[in-house]
Amino acid sequence: MTTTATQQEILTGTGLHAWEQNIAQATAIFEKYSDEDLLLPIAPGKNRVIYLLGHLTAVHDRMIPLLGLGERLYPQLDEPFLSNPDDVAFLPDAAELRECWNKVNGRLTERFRNWTTEDWLSRHEAVSPEDFAKEPHRNKFGVVLNRTRHLAYHLGQLVLLRK
Amino acid sequence: MTTTATQQEILTGTGLHAWEQNIAQATAIFEKYSDEDLLLPIAPGKNRVIYLLGHLTAVHDRMIPLLGLGERLYPQLDEPFLSNPDDVAFLPDAAELRECWNKVNGRLTERFRNWTTEDWLSRHEAVSPEDFAKEPHRNKFGVVLNRTRHLAYHLGQLVLLRK
């Protein structure tokens, strides 16, 4: 960011920075955990780490069409990680999930970095043009801030397992 | 927000909305818990709810001088809730802490609602004018987004106690 950035660019850049920081923090946590660690619950009787990895990946994958960035990469993640609670009898493929996590976030972040102010302020796909005319804050910037908070929420849970 | 809002106002309004949503969510959780509930740990061996209430209040109280909004209201919260880990032998006054939480957030939110774009984009007190000239994203908007994420992080922990 240079000193010639517009006010809008500084504001959207601050939001993008928050997103990137949380993605980096979560990725570092997942990488620190072995595949066996992923099968541990974050606290007794609570979700396993691997469920949160799949859940966050599915939520971020859904951002791709929501933000007008194309088709989803991994719609098959919804059923085990969004439509259903964690099931300890289910053993997802850890290596595959780790790859999905990195691919989805890489795709999103790359696009965000190239967005103009108009892109950030444009309508997301879950709001109608009529509603958006009345509620201009239901824009793509709001979606990214919201998902950044959602990620922070689960980060607070993931660190409970810290040894 | 009206359709005549500037791009800057929409962006800062989106950030303010995120802050207000998380404050409301946390306040609802704290109010739902009885004074006895506050003494429970969020998970075995982890922080008590009352420690997180004090911790979040202290962090938000420190935002007042950081954002150039005057003197802190409750500097005495730092020692038990920031400088030291949770100590189950320490029994803070629940009613007093609940009041501090509401007062601090009320003060901050009221001021945020009246900020202009220039206020949001201005330097916070922990960055020097020289550094800020080179790094304009180290502004007050960034502080509020950061603390909103910090709150979300602990919200993810507070809900683990949900019955």
Tab-separated table of C-alpha atoms in Angstrom:
chain	number	residue	atom	x	y	z
A	1	MET	CA	0.000	0.000	0.000
A	2	THR	CA	1.423	3.402	-0.942
A	3	THR	CA	0.733	6.845	0.409
A	4	THR	CA	-1.238	7.584	-2.737
A	5	ALA	CA	-3.874	4.954	-1.905
A	6	THR	CA	-7.393	6.352	-1.820
A	7	GLN	CA	-9.439	6.321	1.375
A	8	GLN	CA	-11.483	3.491	-0.108
A	9	GLU	CA	-8.371	1.461	-0.890
A	10	ILE	CA	-7.051	1.906	2.630
A	11	LEU	CA	-10.368	0.746	4.120
A	12	THR	CA	-10.731	-2.324	1.891
A	13	GLY	CA	-7.023	-3.075	2.325
A	14	THR	CA	-7.508	-3.094	6.100
A	15	GLY	CA	-10.314	-5.641	5.748
A	16	LEU	CA	-8.259	-7.788	3.390
A	17	HIS	CA	-5.341	-7.666	5.836
A	18	ALA	CA	-7.615	-8.989	8.617
A	19	TRP	CA	-8.770	-11.860	6.370
A	20	GLU	CA	-5.211	-12.783	5.413
A	21	GLN	CA	-4.011	-12.666	9.005
A	22	ASN	CA	-6.698	-15.076	10.190
A	23	ILE	CA	-6.171	-17.443	7.253
A	24	ALA	CA	-2.443	-17.548	8.009
A	25	GLN	CA	-3.081	-18.161	11.702
A	26	ALA	CA	-5.549	-20.987	11.044
A	27	THR	CA	-3.293	-22.577	8.426
A	28	ALA	CA	-0.374	-22.545	10.870
A	29	ILE	CA	-2.528	-24.284	13.496
A	30	PHE	CA	-3.744	-26.976	11.099
A	31	GLU	CA	-0.192	-27.578	9.863
A	32	LYS	CA	1.102	-27.905	13.400
A	33	TYR	CA	-1.398	-30.672	14.129
A	34	SER	CA	-0.560	-34.190	12.918
A	35	ASP	CA	-3.246	-36.248	11.177
A	36	GLU	CA	-3.776	-38.028	14.516
A	37	ASP	CA	-4.141	-34.677	16.326
A	38	LEU	CA	-6.883	-33.731	13.853
A	39	LEU	CA	-9.030	-36.530	15.254
A	40	LEU	CA	-8.975	-35.054	18.767
A	41	PRO	CA	-11.906	-32.985	20.032
A	42	ILE	CA	-11.140	-29.345	20.846
A	43	ALA	CA	-12.626	-30.065	24.314
A	44	PRO	CA	-14.323	-33.153	25.801
A	45	GLY	CA	-17.530	-33.896	23.876
A	46	LYS	CA	-16.998	-31.055	21.389
A	47	ASN	CA	-16.153	-30.983	17.679
A	48	ARG	CA	-12.991	-32.652	16.451
A	49	VAL	CA	-10.324	-30.456	14.866
A	50	ILE	CA	-10.872	-32.225	11.536
A	51	TYR	CA	-14.553	-31.318	11.624
A	52	LEU	CA	-13.658	-27.639	12.035
A	53	LEU	CA	-11.144	-27.940	9.180
A	54	GLY	CA	-13.854	-29.390	6.924
A	55	HIS	CA	-16.469	-26.926	8.173
A	56	LEU	CA	-14.307	-23.875	7.538
A	57	THR	CA	-13.282	-25.196	4.125
A	58	ALA	CA	-16.927	-25.739	3.138
A	59	VAL	CA	-17.957	-22.267	4.347
A	60	HIS	CA	-15.096	-20.658	2.422
A	61	ASP	CA	-15.828	-22.772	-0.668
A	62	ARG	CA	-19.379	-21.397	-0.647
A	63	MET	CA	-17.921	-17.883	-0.761
A	64	ILE	CA	-16.754	-18.514	-4.351
A	65	PRO	CA	-20.236	-18.403	-5.951
A	66	LEU	CA	-21.585	-16.027	-3.293
A	67	LEU	CA	-18.983	-13.465	-4.331
A	68	GLY	CA	-19.458	-14.055	-8.049
A	69	LEU	CA	-16.097	-15.776	-8.458
A	70	GLY	CA	-17.256	-18.879	-10.289
A	71	GLU	CA	-18.311	-22.387	-9.350
A	72	ARG	CA	-17.536	-24.111	-6.099
A	73	LEU	CA	-14.539	-26.391	-5.935
A	74	TYR	CA	-15.768	-28.896	-3.319
A	75	PRO	CA	-19.575	-29.005	-2.946
A	76	GLN	CA	-19.248	-32.526	-1.527
A	77	LEU	CA	-18.012	-30.992	1.749
A	78	ASP	CA	-21.459	-29.624	2.643
A	79	GLU	CA	-23.059	-32.888	3.616
A	80	PRO	CA	-20.488	-34.018	6.216
A	81	PHE	CA	-19.361	-30.584	7.442
A	82	LEU	CA	-22.347	-28.234	7.163
A	83	SER	CA	-25.566	-30.266	7.009
A	84	ASN	CA	-24.528	-32.635	9.769
A	85	PRO	CA	-22.836	-32.393	13.149
A	86	ASP	CA	-19.492	-34.038	13.805
A	87	ASP	CA	-19.687	-37.829	13.753
A	88	VAL	CA	-16.721	-39.590	15.288
A	89	ALA	CA	-17.496	-42.694	13.189
A	90	PHE	CA	-16.697	-40.639	10.081
A	91	LEU	CA	-13.025	-40.541	9.162
A	92	PRO	CA	-12.412	-37.904	6.503
A	93	ASP	CA	-9.203	-38.023	4.480
A	94	ALA	CA	-6.914	-35.580	6.316
A	95	ALA	CA	-4.463	-35.047	3.454
A	96	GLU	CA	-7.277	-34.320	1.025
A	97	LEU	CA	-8.965	-31.871	3.404
A	98	ARG	CA	-5.699	-30.032	4.005
A	99	GLU	CA	-5.334	-29.589	0.256
A	100	CYS	CA	-8.930	-28.352	-0.123
A	101	TRP	CA	-8.357	-25.783	2.633
A	102	ASN	CA	-5.301	-24.362	0.915
A	103	LYS	CA	-6.823	-24.379	-2.579
A	104	VAL	CA	-10.050	-22.627	-1.563
A	105	ASN	CA	-8.321	-19.903	0.424
A	106	GLY	CA	-5.666	-19.432	-2.233
A	107	ARG	CA	-8.353	-18.937	-4.859
A	108	LEU	CA	-10.287	-16.424	-2.739
A	109	THR	CA	-7.335	-14.394	-1.516
A	110	GLU	CA	-5.838	-14.105	-5.007
A	111	ARG	CA	-9.097	-12.658	-6.289
A	112	PHE	CA	-9.570	-10.312	-3.332
A	113	ARG	CA	-6.132	-8.825	-3.919
A	114	ASN	CA	-7.181	-7.772	-7.397
A	115	TRP	CA	-10.570	-6.339	-6.498
A	116	THR	CA	-11.277	-2.665	-7.127
A	117	THR	CA	-13.302	-0.548	-4.696
A	118	GLU	CA	-16.307	-1.130	-6.955
A	119	ASP	CA	-15.843	-4.898	-6.659
A	120	TRP	CA	-15.696	-4.732	-2.854
A	121	LEU	CA	-18.797	-2.550	-2.736
A	122	SER	CA	-20.813	-4.604	-5.199
A	123	ARG	CA	-23.776	-6.804	-4.385
A	124	HIS	CA	-23.220	-10.380	-3.279
A	125	GLU	CA	-25.352	-13.121	-4.822
A	126	ALA	CA	-27.587	-13.728	-1.790
A	127	VAL	CA	-29.168	-10.275	-1.891
A	128	SER	CA	-31.584	-9.093	-4.603
A	129	PRO	CA	-30.839	-5.945	-6.642
A	130	GLU	CA	-33.943	-4.327	-5.087
A	131	ASP	CA	-32.860	-5.008	-1.497
A	132	PHE	CA	-29.304	-4.011	-2.281
A	133	ALA	CA	-30.450	-0.611	-3.535
A	134	LYS	CA	-31.908	0.007	-0.072
A	135	GLU	CA	-29.157	-1.740	1.889
A	136	PRO	CA	-25.805	-0.990	0.229
A	137	HIS	CA	-23.854	-2.426	3.172
A	138	ARG	CA	-24.899	-5.917	2.023
A	139	ASN	CA	-21.849	-5.918	-0.193
A	140	LYS	CA	-18.878	-8.202	-0.776
A	141	PHE	CA	-16.755	-6.356	1.781
A	142	GLY	CA	-19.363	-7.247	4.390
A	143	VAL	CA	-19.230	-10.927	3.417
A	144	VAL	CA	-15.453	-11.035	3.807
A	145	LEU	CA	-15.586	-9.269	7.193
A	146	ASN	CA	-18.301	-11.688	8.299
A	147	ARG	CA	-16.369	-14.785	7.268
A	148	THR	CA	-13.230	-13.388	8.900
A	149	ARG	CA	-15.162	-13.148	12.171
A	150	HIS	CA	-16.512	-16.676	11.661
A	151	LEU	CA	-12.955	-17.913	11.224
A	152	ALA	CA	-11.790	-16.042	14.359
A	153	TYR	CA	-14.656	-17.664	16.288
A	154	HIS	CA	-13.401	-21.148	15.430
A	155	LEU	CA	-9.752	-20.132	15.910
A	156	GLY	CA	-10.626	-19.436	19.538
A	157	GLN	CA	-11.775	-23.055	19.768
A	158	LEU	CA	-8.875	-24.593	17.839
A	159	VAL	CA	-6.271	-23.144	20.201
A	160	LEU	CA	-7.857	-24.874	23.192
A	161	LEU	CA	-6.060	-28.021	22.134
A	162	ARG	CA	-2.709	-26.238	22.215
A	163	LYS	CA	-0.190	-28.279	24.156
B	1	MET	CA	-27.650	4.105	5.925
B	2	THR	CA	-29.146	5.874	2.919
B	3	THR	CA	-28.450	5.479	-0.774
B	4	THR	CA	-26.584	8.781	-0.671
B	5	ALA	CA	-23.881	7.382	1.613
B	6	THR	CA	-20.400	7.708	0.177
B	7	GLN	CA	-18.298	4.634	-0.583
B	8	GLN	CA	-16.197	5.434	2.471
B	9	GLU	CA	-19.281	5.640	4.695
B	10	ILE	CA	-20.545	2.298	3.436
B	11	LEU	CA	-17.184	0.647	4.139
B	12	THR	CA	-16.791	2.082	7.643
B	13	GLY	CA	-20.473	1.386	8.343
B	14	THR	CA	-19.910	-2.267	7.441
B	15	GLY	CA	-17.060	-2.475	9.936
B	16	LEU	CA	-19.115	-0.751	12.626
B	17	HIS	CA	-21.982	-3.156	11.979
B	18	ALA	CA	-19.639	-6.122	12.552
B	19	TRP	CA	-18.458	-4.619	15.858
B	20	GLU	CA	-22.009	-3.978	17.038
B	21	GLN	CA	-23.149	-7.484	16.082
B	22	ASN	CA	-20.385	-9.139	18.086
B	23	ILE	CA	-20.919	-6.865	21.106
B	24	ALA	CA	-24.634	-7.715	21.085
B	25	GLN	CA	-23.913	-11.434	20.773
B	26	ALA	CA	-21.403	-11.419	23.634
B	27	THR	CA	-23.657	-9.308	25.845
B	28	ALA	CA	-26.538	-11.740	25.280
B	29	ILE	CA	-24.297	-14.649	26.290
B	30	PHE	CA	-23.067	-12.947	29.468
B	31	GLU	CA	-26.626	-11.970	30.417
B	32	LYS	CA	-27.866	-15.519	29.914
B	33	TYR	CA	-25.278	-16.845	32.363
B	34	SER	CA	-26.048	-16.523	36.079
B	35	ASP	CA	-23.364	-15.265	38.471
B	36	GLU	CA	-22.745	-18.918	39.361
B	37	ASP	CA	-22.418	-19.861	35.674
B	38	LEU	CA	-19.742	-17.181	35.305
B	39	LEU	CA	-17.511	-19.154	37.657
B	40	LEU	CA	-17.536	-22.215	35.379
B	41	PRO	CA	-14.602	-22.885	33.019
B	42	ILE	CA	-15.453	-22.815	29.308
B	43	ALA	CA	-13.890	-26.314	29.142
B	44	PRO	CA	-12.096	-28.456	31.738
B	45	GLY	CA	-8.903	-26.710	32.869
B	46	LYS	CA	-9.546	-23.618	30.719
B	47	ASN	CA	-10.458	-20.016	31.580
B	48	ARG	CA	-13.624	-19.292	33.539
B	49	VAL	CA	-16.358	-17.289	31.833
B	50	ILE	CA	-15.836	-14.472	34.334
B	51	TYR	CA	-12.174	-14.255	33.368
B	52	LEU	CA	-13.136	-13.794	29.722
B	53	LEU	CA	-15.701	-11.158	30.727
B	54	GLY	CA	-12.993	-9.251	32.639
B	55	HIS	CA	-10.408	-9.817	29.913
B	56	LEU	CA	-12.649	-8.508	27.129
B	57	THR	CA	-13.708	-5.537	29.254
B	58	ALA	CA	-10.063	-4.633	29.968
B	59	VAL	CA	-9.096	-4.946	26.285
B	60	HIS	CA	-12.022	-2.753	25.239
B	61	ASP	CA	-11.304	-0.246	28.021
B	62	ARG	CA	-7.788	0.136	26.632
B	63	MET	CA	-9.320	1.062	23.268
B	64	ILE	CA	-10.533	4.369	24.759
B	65	PRO	CA	-7.086	6.040	24.996
B	66	LEU	CA	-5.741	4.052	22.024
B	67	LEU	CA	-8.419	5.620	19.830
B	68	GLY	CA	-7.987	9.107	21.297
B	69	LEU	CA	-11.325	9.014	23.107
B	70	GLY	CA	-10.116	10.072	26.542
B	71	GLU	CA	-8.991	8.338	29.706
B	72	ARG	CA	-9.667	4.738	30.612
B	73	LEU	CA	-12.616	3.961	32.835
B	74	TYR	CA	-11.275	0.851	34.610
B	75	PRO	CA	-7.458	0.560	34.553
B	76	GLN	CA	-7.683	-1.667	37.645
B	77	LEU	CA	-8.894	-4.513	35.380
B	78	ASP	CA	-5.462	-4.961	33.776
B	79	GLU	CA	-3.781	-6.672	36.703
B	80	PRO	CA	-6.277	-9.529	37.214
B	81	PHE	CA	-7.457	-9.932	33.593
B	82	LEU	CA	-4.522	-9.007	31.334
B	83	SER	CA	-1.275	-9.263	33.286
B	84	ASN	CA	-2.201	-12.541	34.950
B	85	PRO	CA	-3.837	-15.806	33.915
B	86	ASP	CA	-7.131	-16.926	35.408
B	87	ASP	CA	-6.847	-17.778	39.093
B	88	VAL	CA	-9.764	-19.753	40.505
B	89	ALA	CA	-8.943	-18.444	43.989
B	90	PHE	CA	-9.838	-14.951	42.767
B	91	LEU	CA	-13.536	-14.111	42.943
B	92	PRO	CA	-14.245	-10.920	41.033
B	93	ASP	CA	-17.498	-9.070	41.692
B	94	ALA	CA	-19.805	-10.293	38.922
B	95	ALA	CA	-22.318	-7.452	39.134
B	96	GLU	CA	-19.566	-4.848	38.968
B	97	LEU	CA	-17.884	-6.542	35.995
B	98	ARG	CA	-21.186	-6.760	34.109
B	99	GLU	CA	-21.627	-3.024	34.609
B	100	CYS	CA	-18.067	-2.280	33.433
B	101	TRP	CA	-18.643	-4.348	30.277
B	102	ASN	CA	-21.758	-2.401	29.361
B	103	LYS	CA	-20.304	1.002	30.187
B	104	VAL	CA	-17.104	0.523	28.200
B	105	ASN	CA	-18.834	-0.788	25.099
B	106	GLY	CA	-21.555	1.853	25.330
B	107	ARG	CA	-18.939	4.561	25.438
B	108	LEU	CA	-17.010	3.173	22.462
B	109	THR	CA	-19.990	2.417	20.244
B	110	GLU	CA	-21.560	5.831	20.835
B	111	ARG	CA	-18.361	7.489	19.677
B	112	PHE	CA	-17.879	5.193	16.677
B	113	ARG	CA	-21.363	6.056	15.427
B	114	ASN	CA	-20.391	9.718	15.223
B	115	TRP	CA	-17.021	9.246	13.563
B	116	THR	CA	-16.393	10.757	10.145
B	117	THR	CA	-14.379	8.964	7.469
B	118	GLU	CA	-11.405	11.082	8.532
B	119	ASP	CA	-11.776	9.870	12.126
B	120	TRP	CA	-11.859	6.220	11.042
B	121	LEU	CA	-8.801	6.700	8.843
B	122	SER	CA	-6.787	8.635	11.384
B	123	ARG	CA	-3.771	7.387	13.286
B	124	HIS	CA	-4.222	5.452	16.505
B	125	GLU	CA	-2.071	6.334	19.513
B	126	ALA	CA	0.234	3.295	19.315
B	127	VAL	CA	1.749	4.273	15.961
B	128	SER	CA	4.077	7.243	15.436
B	129	PRO	CA	3.247	9.957	12.872
B	130	GLU	CA	6.337	8.882	10.889
B	131	ASP	CA	5.329	5.226	10.701
B	132	PHE	CA	1.735	6.139	9.970
B	133	ALA	CA	2.787	8.192	6.960
B	134	LYS	CA	4.309	5.035	5.503
B	135	GLU	CA	1.605	2.639	6.761
B	136	PRO	CA	-1.788	4.362	6.512
B	137	HIS	CA	-3.653	1.113	7.226
B	138	ARG	CA	-2.540	1.412	10.873
B	139	ASN	CA	-5.631	3.501	11.450
B	140	LYS	CA	-8.569	3.433	13.870
B	141	PHE	CA	-10.686	1.354	11.484
B	142	GLY	CA	-8.005	-1.338	11.665
B	143	VAL	CA	-8.073	-1.282	15.482
B	144	VAL	CA	-11.846	-1.770	15.550
B	145	LEU	CA	-11.687	-4.636	13.019
B	146	ASN	CA	-8.903	-6.237	15.051
B	147	ARG	CA	-10.783	-6.019	18.344
B	148	THR	CA	-13.926	-7.339	16.652
B	149	ARG	CA	-11.944	-10.413	15.601
B	150	HIS	CA	-10.522	-10.729	19.118
B	151	LEU	CA	-14.061	-10.687	20.487
B	152	ALA	CA	-15.206	-13.304	17.938
B	153	TYR	CA	-12.280	-15.505	18.988
B	154	HIS	CA	-13.474	-15.536	22.597
B	155	LEU	CA	-17.132	-15.839	21.562
B	156	GLY	CA	-16.220	-19.173	19.997
B	157	GLN	CA	-14.965	-20.239	23.429
B	158	LEU	CA	-17.858	-18.813	25.439
B	159	VAL	CA	-20.465	-20.805	23.515
B	160	LEU	CA	-18.779	-24.095	24.445
B	161	LEU	CA	-20.539	-23.850	27.800
B	162	ARG	CA	-23.953	-23.546	26.090
B	163	LYS	CA	-26.393	-25.986	27.651
